[in-house]
């Protein structure tokens, strides 16, 4: 099984005045479809994008993204 | 999930290429089989093909750009660039295979120059369709 990177973006968006995917995408400089793919754990963003996303929510990167080994 | 602007343009490019070059190559098939390819005929048919391709690709892209100007002007993001690279990789493989087959045909199968030129064009079209198809595949599975 492949390990995966999971995230709390959906929850954090909700906590930040129900920010839409489009709003987050505009702030980070990616497309709404990419935000959707990241939220669904279908796409692992680059380190730079991960930092930008964490910065939008004023969180540390580890509070937004975490590594999960599916074997565990 | 609604399509992004770039996915729409990939669909437009692929469908228009399949339609227009499909018409071109199917129309040329009888002359290929009879080995009676006539260069002026190829030239005129190719001219129509290129004109139709430009028309079929540009008009819908202008319409979609007008509908979402921000998306149309935005640079591709990292995920879209990754799809583009994957598309180029598959297109390159197809193009190399096509080029090798054309080399074999040109060197050992006594194929005429017009037919060889058509075979090269076919390889280029297949490579482009493969590139766009790969991009669309990745957009659709939502990787």
XYZ file of N, CA, C and O in Angstrom:
860
model
N 0.833 -1.209 0.000
C 0.000 0.000 0.000
C 0.870 1.262 0.000
O 1.894 1.292 0.676
N 0.443 2.261 -0.738
C 1.178 3.524 -0.779
C 0.832 4.374 0.430
O -0.339 4.488 0.792
N 1.826 4.990 1.047
C 1.519 5.945 2.108
C 0.874 7.184 1.509
O 0.979 7.427 0.310
N 0.208 7.945 2.317
C -0.468 9.110 1.764
C -0.371 10.306 2.709
O -0.118 10.159 3.892
N -0.571 11.477 2.122
C -0.586 12.708 2.915
C -2.041 13.142 3.057
O -2.732 13.291 2.048
N -2.485 13.266 4.280
C -3.870 13.680 4.524
C -3.866 15.127 5.045
O -2.823 15.643 5.436
N -5.032 15.747 5.028
C -5.080 17.152 5.446
C -6.417 17.509 6.101
O -7.388 16.750 6.010
N -6.417 18.690 6.737
C -7.617 19.183 7.427
C -8.171 20.431 6.739
O -8.818 21.261 7.372
N -7.914 20.569 5.474
C -8.270 21.809 4.779
C -9.778 22.080 4.830
O -10.206 23.200 5.103
N -10.560 21.053 4.622
C -12.013 21.251 4.584
C -12.511 21.808 5.928
O -13.322 22.737 5.962
N -12.003 21.217 7.011
C -12.399 21.662 8.350
C -11.933 23.098 8.588
O -12.683 23.932 9.101
N -10.695 23.363 8.179
C -10.145 24.711 8.383
C -10.896 25.756 7.559
O -11.119 26.878 8.027
N -11.306 25.410 6.367
C -12.107 26.340 5.552
C -13.398 26.678 6.278
O -13.825 27.831 6.318
N -14.011 25.636 6.833
C -15.278 25.828 7.545
C -15.077 26.757 8.744
O -15.912 27.633 9.016
N -13.969 26.567 9.427
C -13.685 27.388 10.614
C -13.309 28.832 10.260
O -13.365 29.712 11.107
N -12.898 29.048 9.024
C -12.540 30.408 8.586
C -13.678 30.994 7.747
O -13.552 31.192 6.535
N -14.777 31.260 8.417
C -15.958 31.876 7.786
C -16.443 31.113 6.557
O -16.870 31.721 5.564
N -16.353 29.805 6.621
C -16.811 28.949 5.521
C -16.215 29.390 4.184
O -16.928 29.607 3.201
N -14.917 29.536 4.222
C -14.189 29.933 3.014
C -14.460 28.919 1.894
O -14.454 27.718 2.145
N -14.705 29.414 0.697
C -14.964 28.482 -0.416
C -13.642 27.967 -0.999
O -12.581 28.557 -0.781
N -13.756 26.893 -1.760
C -12.559 26.360 -2.433
C -11.986 27.402 -3.396
O -10.774 27.539 -3.514
N -12.881 28.136 -4.047
C -12.429 29.150 -5.009
C -11.653 30.265 -4.298
O -10.641 30.750 -4.824
N -12.124 30.654 -3.116
C -11.426 31.708 -2.355
C -10.036 31.238 -1.929
O -9.056 31.973 -2.047
N -9.986 30.008 -1.425
C -8.688 29.466 -1.012
C -7.753 29.353 -2.222
O -6.573 29.729 -2.146
N -8.310 28.890 -3.321
C -7.506 28.738 -4.542
C -6.924 30.080 -4.980
O -5.740 30.164 -5.334
N -7.746 31.120 -4.931
C -7.276 32.454 -5.338
C -6.170 32.954 -4.417
O -5.209 33.577 -4.872
N -6.295 32.672 -3.125
C -5.277 33.141 -2.166
C -3.951 32.401 -2.347
O -2.888 32.969 -2.132
N -4.037 31.141 -2.713
C -2.822 30.324 -2.829
C -2.208 30.420 -4.233
O -1.004 30.240 -4.404
N -3.062 30.733 -5.233
C -2.575 30.805 -6.603
C -2.620 29.472 -7.317
O -1.730 29.138 -8.109
N -3.656 28.681 -7.009
C -3.875 27.408 -7.707
C -5.327 27.388 -8.182
O -6.090 28.302 -7.872
N -5.711 26.345 -8.899
C -7.093 26.288 -9.384
C -8.004 25.660 -8.324
O -7.531 24.941 -7.432
N -9.289 25.930 -8.482
C -10.273 25.354 -7.555
C -10.254 23.824 -7.640
O -10.413 23.124 -6.639
N -10.027 23.323 -8.848
C -9.987 21.867 -9.047
C -8.815 21.248 -8.278
O -8.914 20.133 -7.767
N -7.709 21.997 -8.179
C -6.547 21.494 -7.443
C -6.837 21.477 -5.943
O -6.479 20.522 -5.244
N -7.510 22.523 -5.453
C -7.903 22.527 -4.034
C -8.793 21.322 -3.747
O -8.605 20.614 -2.759
N -9.730 21.067 -4.651
C -10.638 19.929 -4.492
C -9.846 18.616 -4.446
O -10.095 17.764 -3.579
N -8.896 18.467 -5.369
C -8.085 17.230 -5.431
C -7.255 17.063 -4.158
O -7.100 15.944 -3.654
N -6.737 18.185 -3.630
C -5.943 18.103 -2.387
C -6.854 17.678 -1.230
O -6.498 16.798 -0.442
N -8.020 18.303 -1.152
C -8.960 17.972 -0.061
C -9.366 16.505 -0.078
O -9.561 15.887 0.970
N -9.498 15.973 -1.277
C -9.906 14.566 -1.416
C -8.728 13.600 -1.242
O -8.880 12.398 -1.450
N -7.560 14.151 -0.931
C -6.321 13.368 -0.798
C -5.955 12.625 -2.090
O -5.306 11.589 -2.062
N -6.375 13.195 -3.225
C -6.028 12.581 -4.506
C -4.726 13.152 -5.037
O -4.098 12.574 -5.919
N -4.382 14.328 -4.546
C -3.165 14.992 -5.015
C -2.414 15.563 -3.822
O -3.004 16.274 -3.002
N -1.127 15.239 -3.729
C -0.281 15.796 -2.663
C 0.408 17.043 -3.205
O 1.155 16.949 -4.176
N 0.151 18.204 -2.613
C 0.716 19.443 -3.165
C 2.223 19.529 -2.941
O 2.778 18.805 -2.105
N 2.851 20.445 -3.670
C 4.281 20.686 -3.450
C 4.451 21.312 -2.068
O 3.490 21.824 -1.475
N 5.682 21.302 -1.586
C 5.960 21.860 -0.265
C 5.588 23.345 -0.221
O 5.004 23.826 0.756
N 5.900 24.048 -1.312
C 5.604 25.488 -1.367
C 4.099 25.747 -1.255
O 3.660 26.602 -0.478
N 3.311 24.983 -1.996
C 1.852 25.153 -1.946
C 1.311 24.767 -0.572
O 0.419 25.433 -0.039
N 1.862 23.720 0.001
C 1.431 23.296 1.339
C 1.689 24.410 2.361
O 0.830 24.708 3.204
N 2.858 25.049 2.258
C 3.168 26.169 3.166
C 2.202 27.332 2.936
O 1.742 27.969 3.894
N 1.896 27.621 1.680
C 0.979 28.727 1.367
C -0.404 28.461 1.950
O -1.046 29.359 2.496
N -0.867 27.206 1.815
C -2.196 26.847 2.342
C -2.202 27.017 3.858
O -3.127 27.614 4.431
N -1.158 26.517 4.505
C -1.073 26.638 5.962
C -1.052 28.108 6.370
O -1.690 28.513 7.356
N -0.352 28.916 5.585
C -0.236 30.347 5.879
C -1.596 31.054 5.782
O -1.892 31.953 6.569
N -2.408 30.651 4.809
C -3.749 31.249 4.668
C -4.563 31.046 5.951
O -5.294 31.938 6.396
N -4.392 29.869 6.570
C -5.146 29.564 7.793
C -4.367 29.949 9.063
O -4.810 29.633 10.172
N -3.225 30.609 8.874
C -2.346 30.998 9.997
C -2.015 29.797 10.893
O -2.087 29.883 12.129
N -1.681 28.706 10.242
C -1.345 27.472 10.975
C 0.046 27.003 10.570
O 0.555 27.382 9.508
N 0.620 26.154 11.407
C 1.867 25.485 11.028
C 1.517 24.407 10.000
O 0.404 23.867 10.023
N 2.466 24.093 9.154
C 2.188 23.115 8.086
C 1.761 21.754 8.655
O 0.879 21.078 8.105
N 2.362 21.415 9.813
C 2.029 20.125 10.435
C 0.619 20.076 11.000
O 0.069 18.987 11.225
N 0.035 21.249 11.214
C -1.335 21.291 11.722
C -2.355 21.135 10.595
O -3.540 20.903 10.841
N -1.874 21.301 9.383
C -2.780 21.181 8.218
C -2.583 19.835 7.514
O -3.546 19.154 7.175
N -1.320 19.482 7.303
C -1.015 18.235 6.592
C -0.344 17.243 7.532
O 0.436 17.636 8.396
N -0.663 15.969 7.329
C 0.050 14.948 8.091
C 0.255 13.705 7.221
O -0.514 13.460 6.285
N 1.282 12.978 7.557
C 1.638 11.784 6.798
C 0.950 10.576 7.423
O 0.998 10.390 8.635
N 0.308 9.782 6.599
C -0.407 8.620 7.129
C -0.004 7.386 6.330
O -0.195 7.346 5.112
N 0.541 6.417 7.027
C 0.908 5.181 6.363
C -0.303 4.267 6.387
O -0.797 3.910 7.448
N -0.787 3.876 5.200
C -2.018 3.071 5.128
C -1.847 1.674 5.723
O -2.825 0.992 5.985
N -0.590 1.242 5.897
C -0.369 -0.080 6.475
C -0.695 -0.098 7.961
O -1.006 -1.135 8.517
N -0.600 1.105 8.569
C -0.813 1.164 10.014
C -2.301 1.032 10.359
O -3.137 1.469 9.633
N -17.477 17.199 -10.576
C -16.599 18.379 -10.502
C -16.554 19.075 -11.868
O -16.262 18.432 -12.864
N -16.883 20.382 -11.915
C -16.837 21.073 -13.203
C -15.428 21.117 -13.782
O -14.449 21.118 -13.049
N -15.374 21.169 -15.102
C -14.062 21.159 -15.766
C -13.367 22.507 -15.613
O -14.022 23.543 -15.639
N -12.048 22.441 -15.501
C -11.269 23.682 -15.486
C -11.139 24.175 -16.930
O -11.393 23.429 -17.885
N -10.718 25.420 -17.069
C -10.558 26.010 -18.403
C -9.585 25.172 -19.237
O -9.832 24.905 -20.412
N -8.501 24.740 -18.606
C -7.482 23.985 -19.355
C -7.968 22.602 -19.767
O -7.572 22.088 -20.797
N -8.808 22.006 -18.948
C -9.364 20.719 -19.350
C -10.296 20.904 -20.547
O -10.283 20.100 -21.480
N -11.074 21.984 -20.508
C -11.966 22.258 -21.648
C -11.163 22.455 -22.923
O -11.527 21.914 -23.976
N -10.072 23.211 -22.838
C -9.268 23.441 -24.047
C -8.622 22.135 -24.541
O -8.495 21.929 -25.745
N -8.255 21.259 -23.579
C -7.680 19.959 -23.986
C -8.729 19.129 -24.733
O -8.429 18.515 -25.755
N -9.957 19.123 -24.224
C -11.048 18.395 -24.895
C -11.279 18.967 -26.291
O -11.416 18.214 -27.260
N -11.345 20.287 -26.382
C -11.599 20.928 -27.684
C -10.505 20.551 -28.675
O -10.775 20.174 -29.815
N -9.252 20.645 -28.208
C -8.126 20.342 -29.104
C -8.174 18.894 -29.565
O -7.999 18.603 -30.751
N -8.430 17.975 -28.622
C -8.421 16.559 -28.989
C -9.577 16.211 -29.922
O -9.380 15.559 -30.945
N -10.779 16.660 -29.581
C -11.932 16.318 -30.425
C -11.809 16.927 -31.819
O -12.126 16.274 -32.810
N -11.336 18.174 -31.876
C -11.204 18.801 -33.193
C -10.122 18.095 -34.016
O -10.293 17.913 -35.230
N -9.045 17.667 -33.370
C -7.997 16.941 -34.102
C -8.511 15.606 -34.616
O -8.254 15.234 -35.761
N -9.258 14.876 -33.752
C -9.797 13.578 -34.176
C -10.754 13.759 -35.357
O -10.722 12.997 -36.322
N -11.583 14.790 -35.262
C -12.572 15.045 -36.313
C -11.898 15.427 -37.634
O -12.133 14.811 -38.680
N -11.045 16.434 -37.566
C -10.467 16.993 -38.790
C -9.437 16.047 -39.417
O -9.506 15.761 -40.612
N -8.515 15.541 -38.602
C -7.516 14.626 -39.174
C -8.137 13.271 -39.497
O -7.650 12.567 -40.383
N -9.198 12.910 -38.790
C -9.942 11.700 -39.148
C -10.483 11.831 -40.560
O -10.317 10.925 -41.395
N -11.093 12.991 -40.836
C -11.612 13.264 -42.181
C -10.473 13.220 -43.200
O -10.606 12.622 -44.267
N -9.357 13.822 -42.840
C -8.210 13.900 -43.755
C -7.663 12.508 -44.090
O -7.543 12.144 -45.251
N -7.384 11.728 -43.054
C -6.727 10.434 -43.303
C -7.699 9.405 -43.897
O -7.288 8.602 -44.735
N -8.960 9.438 -43.497
C -9.927 8.502 -44.095
C -10.096 8.830 -45.581
O -10.164 7.937 -46.428
N -10.114 10.105 -45.899
C -10.219 10.530 -47.293
C -9.006 10.114 -48.116
O -9.105 9.879 -49.322
N -7.850 10.050 -47.477
C -6.615 9.695 -48.186
C -6.417 8.184 -48.306
O -5.594 7.738 -49.096
N -7.169 7.427 -47.501
C -6.946 5.984 -47.422
C -6.989 5.259 -48.784
O -6.082 4.473 -49.092
N -8.025 5.509 -49.631
C -8.068 4.792 -50.914
C -6.827 5.040 -51.778
O -6.310 4.119 -52.415
N -6.345 6.301 -51.756
C -5.161 6.586 -52.587
C -3.898 5.955 -51.994
O -3.007 5.555 -52.727
N -3.848 5.862 -50.651
C -2.696 5.181 -50.020
C -2.671 3.715 -50.457
O -1.637 3.182 -50.836
N -3.862 3.087 -50.355
C -3.939 1.657 -50.660
C -3.608 1.388 -52.127
O -2.987 0.383 -52.458
N -4.039 2.311 -52.997
C -3.759 2.137 -54.424
C -2.343 2.618 -54.778
O -1.901 2.445 -55.921
N -1.678 3.222 -53.828
C -0.326 3.783 -54.033
C -0.312 4.784 -55.175
O 0.586 4.805 -56.010
N -1.367 5.598 -55.238
C -1.453 6.595 -56.313
C -1.538 8.002 -55.727
O -2.271 8.842 -56.211
N -0.852 8.243 -54.657
C -0.916 9.529 -53.974
C -0.473 10.669 -54.906
O 0.572 10.579 -55.534
N -1.322 11.719 -54.957
C -1.009 12.865 -55.820
C -0.713 14.064 -54.925
O -1.524 14.424 -54.076
N 0.454 14.638 -55.130
C 0.905 15.710 -54.229
C -0.039 16.926 -54.224
O -0.396 17.405 -53.145
N -0.487 17.463 -55.388
C -1.399 18.625 -55.323
C -2.686 18.331 -54.553
O -3.191 19.190 -53.828
N -3.174 17.100 -54.682
C -4.402 16.718 -53.957
C -4.149 16.729 -52.451
O -4.961 17.218 -51.662
N -2.993 16.199 -52.064
C -2.626 16.183 -50.640
C -2.522 17.615 -50.133
O -3.027 17.956 -49.060
N -1.887 18.474 -50.921
C -1.671 19.862 -50.505
C -2.998 20.572 -50.261
O -3.172 21.239 -49.235
N -3.927 20.420 -51.208
C -5.204 21.129 -51.051
C -5.991 20.569 -49.863
O -6.572 21.322 -49.075
N -5.975 19.256 -49.700
C -6.708 18.634 -48.591
C -6.084 19.029 -47.244
O -6.786 19.271 -46.262
N -4.768 19.120 -47.241
C -4.064 19.513 -46.017
C -4.371 20.969 -45.663
O -4.528 21.316 -44.483
N -4.476 21.808 -46.701
C -4.820 23.223 -46.482
C -6.179 23.358 -45.821
O -6.343 24.100 -44.842
N -7.159 22.601 -46.341
C -8.512 22.617 -45.763
C -8.466 22.118 -44.323
O -9.103 22.672 -43.421
N -7.672 21.059 -44.108
C -7.553 20.460 -42.769
C -7.028 21.475 -41.761
O -7.592 21.636 -40.673
N -5.951 22.159 -42.120
C -5.338 23.131 -41.193
C -6.307 24.288 -40.926
O -6.487 24.708 -39.780
N -6.968 24.778 -41.972
C -7.925 25.870 -41.808
C -9.068 25.436 -40.875
O -9.436 26.159 -39.937
N -9.600 24.229 -41.118
C -10.710 23.724 -40.288
C -10.270 23.539 -38.833
O -11.006 23.856 -37.896
N -9.051 23.075 -38.668
C -8.529 22.836 -37.319
C -8.399 24.150 -36.541
O -8.825 24.237 -35.381
N -7.849 25.142 -37.199
C -7.694 26.462 -36.555
C -9.071 27.009 -36.185
O -9.290 27.470 -35.060
N -10.006 26.933 -37.125
C -11.361 27.441 -36.898
C -12.034 26.710 -35.738
O -12.579 27.330 -34.823
N -11.966 25.370 -35.757
C -12.661 24.565 -34.735
C -12.027 24.697 -33.344
O -12.692 24.474 -32.338
N -10.744 25.041 -33.315
C -10.093 25.177 -31.996
C -10.230 26.583 -31.447
O -10.453 26.769 -30.252
N -10.108 27.578 -32.319
C -10.071 28.966 -31.825
C -11.439 29.454 -31.368
O -11.558 30.055 -30.286
N -12.482 29.185 -32.147
C -13.812 29.722 -31.813
C -14.285 29.248 -30.421
O -14.618 30.070 -29.570
N -14.281 27.928 -30.151
C -14.743 27.515 -28.807
C -13.862 28.048 -27.680
O -14.360 28.403 -26.612
N -12.552 28.148 -27.931
C -11.655 28.644 -26.879
C -11.952 30.121 -26.587
O -11.961 30.542 -25.431
N -12.265 30.896 -27.624
C -12.635 32.309 -27.411
C -13.916 32.383 -26.577
O -14.035 33.180 -25.647
N -14.872 31.507 -26.897
C -16.152 31.489 -26.165
C -15.920 31.149 -24.694
O -16.420 31.831 -23.795
N -15.123 30.105 -24.451
C -14.853 29.706 -23.052
C -14.049 30.783 -22.314
O -14.258 31.011 -21.129
N -13.124 31.430 -23.018
C -12.321 32.487 -22.390
C -13.213 33.647 -21.973
O -13.013 34.238 -20.909
N -14.189 33.962 -22.824
C -15.115 35.062 -22.495
C -15.955 34.690 -21.280
O -16.294 35.553 -20.459
N -16.263 33.401 -21.141
C -17.082 32.945 -20.013
C -16.329 32.956 -18.693
O -16.921 33.175 -17.635
N -15.038 32.688 -18.729
C -14.233 32.695 -17.490
C -12.876 33.336 -17.766
O -11.868 32.627 -17.865
N -12.862 34.678 -17.906
C -11.617 35.365 -18.289
C -10.485 35.209 -17.279
O -9.321 35.110 -17.671
N -10.827 35.152 -15.984
C -9.778 35.025 -14.965
C -9.021 33.712 -15.130
O -7.802 33.663 -15.077
N -9.801 32.631 -15.301
C -9.194 31.304 -15.470
C -8.354 31.243 -16.741
O -7.295 30.628 -16.771
N -8.875 31.904 -17.786
C -8.179 31.863 -19.077
C -6.839 32.585 -19.011
O -5.883 32.182 -19.673
N -6.779 33.649 -18.195
C -5.535 34.429 -18.119
C -4.551 33.858 -17.101
O -3.358 34.155 -17.161
N -5.059 33.043 -16.173
C -4.191 32.519 -15.107
C -3.166 31.540 -15.667
O -3.442 30.813 -16.628
N -1.986 31.542 -15.042
C -0.967 30.575 -15.451
C -1.364 29.194 -14.928
O -2.046 29.089 -13.908
N -0.931 28.138 -15.616
C -1.270 26.792 -15.108
C -0.636 26.561 -13.736
O 0.492 27.004 -13.496
N -1.364 25.913 -12.841
C -0.785 25.642 -11.521
C 0.036 24.350 -11.579
O 0.147 23.705 -12.626
N 0.603 23.956 -10.430
C 1.552 22.829 -10.409
C 0.919 21.515 -10.862
O 1.567 20.705 -11.521
N -0.354 21.319 -10.513
C -1.036 20.068 -10.883
C -1.285 20.041 -12.393
O -1.084 19.014 -13.046
N -1.684 21.163 -12.945
C -1.907 21.229 -14.390
C -0.594 21.055 -15.153
O -0.565 20.415 -16.204
N 0.488 21.619 -14.607
C 1.799 21.444 -15.248
C 2.224 19.978 -15.214
O 2.794 19.473 -16.186
N 1.909 19.312 -14.096
C 2.247 17.888 -13.983
C 1.497 17.083 -15.058
O 2.071 16.210 -15.710
N 0.221 17.404 -15.258
C -0.563 16.716 -16.301
C 0.051 16.979 -17.677
O 0.098 16.101 -18.534
N 0.499 18.234 -17.855
C 1.100 18.602 -19.129
C 2.376 17.783 -19.372
O 2.586 17.256 -20.459
N 3.208 17.656 -18.343
C 4.451 16.889 -18.481
C 4.137 15.422 -18.780
O 4.786 14.800 -19.622
N 3.136 14.870 -18.073
C 2.768 13.470 -18.327
C 2.275 13.296 -19.753
O 2.546 12.299 -20.414
N 1.513 14.299 -20.223
C 1.021 14.271 -21.598
C 2.175 14.299 -22.590
O 2.212 13.524 -23.540
N 3.137 15.187 -22.340
C 4.303 15.279 -23.236
C 5.080 13.970 -23.251
O 5.571 13.553 -24.298
N 5.179 13.325 -22.105
C 5.918 12.060 -22.032
C 5.264 10.992 -22.905
O 5.936 10.326 -23.678
N 3.943 10.849 -22.790
C 3.275 9.821 -23.601
C 3.313 10.202 -25.076
O 3.507 9.354 -25.943
N 3.135 11.500 -25.363
C 3.198 11.956 -26.758
C 4.574 11.703 -27.361
O 4.688 11.303 -28.519
N 5.603 11.903 -26.563
C 6.977 11.698 -27.048
C 7.212 10.232 -27.409
O 7.804 9.927 -28.444
N 6.715 9.332 -26.564
C 6.883 7.891 -26.829
C 6.220 7.527 -28.158
O 6.811 6.841 -29.006
N 5.008 8.011 -28.362
C 4.280 7.716 -29.604
C 5.024 8.300 -30.802
O 5.171 7.654 -31.847
N 5.519 9.523 -30.636
C 6.233 10.179 -31.737
C 7.516 9.428 -32.106
O 7.812 9.231 -33.284
N 8.246 8.961 -31.106
C 9.486 8.218 -31.365
C 9.178 6.903 -32.080
O 9.842 6.544 -33.059
N 8.138 6.203 -31.608
C 7.752 4.944 -32.273
C 7.353 5.212 -33.725
O 7.743 4.476 -34.635
N 6.582 6.273 -33.926
C 6.164 6.634 -35.283
C 7.358 6.973 -36.152
O 7.440 6.544 -37.319
N 8.292 7.725 -35.598
C 9.493 8.115 -36.363
C 10.309 6.879 -36.733
O 10.805 6.770 -37.864
N 10.436 5.929 -35.793
C 11.195 4.701 -36.084
C 10.522 3.890 -37.189
O 11.191 3.383 -38.094
N 9.196 3.794 -37.112
C 8.472 3.055 -38.161
C 8.640 3.738 -39.518
O 8.781 3.072 -40.545
N 8.624 5.062 -39.517
C 8.828 5.803 -40.767
C 10.241 5.563 -41.307
O 10.427 5.447 -42.523
N 11.217 5.473 -40.409
C 12.597 5.172 -40.834
C 12.647 3.805 -41.495
O 13.247 3.637 -42.566
N 12.015 2.838 -40.843
C 11.983 1.478 -41.403
C 11.319 1.500 -42.781
O 11.839 0.932 -43.755
N 10.174 2.188 -42.863
C 9.445 2.266 -44.128
C 10.261 2.948 -45.216
O 10.305 2.494 -46.363
N 10.920 4.032 -44.850
C 11.691 4.795 -45.829
C 12.938 4.062 -46.296
O 13.335 4.164 -47.458
N 13.549 3.315 -45.400
C 14.830 2.672 -45.742
C 14.664 1.305 -46.395
O 15.412 0.950 -47.302
N 13.700 0.532 -45.928
C 13.655 -0.877 -46.379
C 12.360 -1.295 -47.099
O 12.306 -2.372 -47.658
N 11.324 -0.484 -47.031
C 10.054 -0.939 -47.628
C 9.714 -0.237 -48.948
O 8.633 -0.389 -49.479
N 10.626 0.553 -49.447
C 10.436 1.209 -50.742
C 9.119 2.008 -50.801
O 8.315 1.847 -51.715
N 8.921 2.818 -49.790
C 7.716 3.652 -49.740
C 8.006 4.990 -50.417
O 9.094 5.556 -50.232
N 7.028 5.483 -51.178
C 7.240 6.748 -51.889
C 7.308 7.923 -50.905
O 6.791 7.831 -49.780
N 7.909 9.009 -51.340
C 8.072 10.173 -50.460
C 6.740 10.751 -49.982
O 6.584 11.069 -48.802
N 5.719 10.919 -50.876
C 4.437 11.460 -50.392
C 3.795 10.582 -49.302
O 3.276 11.090 -48.312
N 3.890 9.270 -49.486
C 3.298 8.370 -48.482
C 4.096 8.429 -47.177
O 3.523 8.433 -46.087
N 5.402 8.537 -47.306
C 6.241 8.665 -46.110
C 5.905 9.960 -45.362
O 5.812 9.976 -44.122
N 5.697 11.031 -46.133
C 5.329 12.313 -45.513
C 4.001 12.192 -44.767
O 3.835 12.716 -43.655
N 3.062 11.472 -45.394
C 1.755 11.265 -44.741
C 1.903 10.433 -43.462
O 1.243 10.696 -42.460
N 2.794 9.454 -43.527
C 3.022 8.601 -42.345
C 3.620 9.426 -41.208
O 3.256 9.247 -40.042
N 4.528 10.324 -41.555
C 5.130 11.191 -40.527
C 4.046 12.089 -39.919
O 3.967 12.256 -38.694
N 3.202 12.654 -40.793
C 2.106 13.510 -40.301
C 1.186 12.713 -39.382
O 0.752 13.197 -38.325
N 0.898 11.473 -39.764
C 0.040 10.609 -38.948
C 0.664 10.373 -37.569
O -0.025 10.411 -36.549
N 1.978 10.163 -37.549
C 2.677 9.948 -36.272
C 2.589 11.205 -35.395
O 2.376 11.108 -34.185
N 2.730 12.369 -36.024
C 2.652 13.641 -35.274
C 1.251 13.811 -34.681
O 1.094 14.177 -33.511
N 0.238 13.503 -35.498
C -1.156 13.642 -35.029
C -1.424 12.658 -33.885
O -2.003 13.029 -32.857
N -0.967 11.409 -34.067
C -1.165 10.404 -33.006
C -0.477 10.830 -31.706
O -1.024 10.657 -30.615
N 0.724 11.399 -31.841
C 1.469 11.849 -30.662
C 0.697 12.965 -29.941
O 0.593 12.970 -28.709
N 0.145 13.886 -30.712
C -0.604 15.004 -30.115
C -1.878 14.493 -29.444
O -2.220 14.923 -28.337
N -2.567 13.564 -30.106
C -3.788 12.990 -29.517
C -3.441 12.222 -28.244
O -4.157 12.297 -27.238
N -2.317 11.517 -28.277
C -1.880 10.779 -27.090
C -1.583 11.751 -25.945
O -1.953 11.505 -24.787
N -0.912 12.863 -26.261
C -0.596 13.874 -25.247
C -1.873 14.430 -24.623
O -2.023 14.460 -23.392
N -2.812 14.824 -25.487
C -4.062 15.418 -24.980
C -4.897 14.382 -24.229
O -5.494 14.684 -23.194
N -4.915 13.144 -24.755
C -5.670 12.071 -24.102
C -5.131 11.782 -22.704
O -5.898 11.572 -21.762
N -3.819 11.792 -22.575
C -3.196 11.555 -21.260
C -3.578 12.678 -20.290
O -3.925 12.416 -19.129
N -3.513 13.917 -20.777
C -3.883 15.054 -19.921
C -5.339 14.922 -19.457
O -5.636 15.068 -18.271
N -6.221 14.617 -20.400
C -7.648 14.498 -20.076
C -7.885 13.358 -19.093
O -8.660 13.493 -18.147
N -7.193 12.251 -19.309
C -7.317 11.107 -18.409
C -6.997 11.537 -16.977
O -7.733 11.243 -16.036
N -5.904 12.267 -16.802
C -5.515 12.693 -15.445
C -6.496 13.714 -14.878
O -6.799 13.693 -13.691
N -6.995 14.600 -15.720
C -8.006 15.553 -15.246
C -9.241 14.802 -14.761
O -9.838 15.134 -13.739
N -9.645 13.763 -15.535
C -10.875 13.039 -15.208
C -10.738 12.199 -13.938
O -11.679 12.114 -13.148
N -9.588 11.536 -13.755
C -9.467 10.728 -12.542
C -9.204 11.622 -11.329
O -9.237 11.169 -10.198
N -8.933 12.889 -11.600
C -8.826 13.871 -10.526
C -7.608 13.727 -9.664
O -7.597 14.126 -8.506
N -6.559 13.145 -10.233
C -5.322 12.905 -9.470
C -4.824 14.187 -8.816
O -4.802 15.210 -9.432
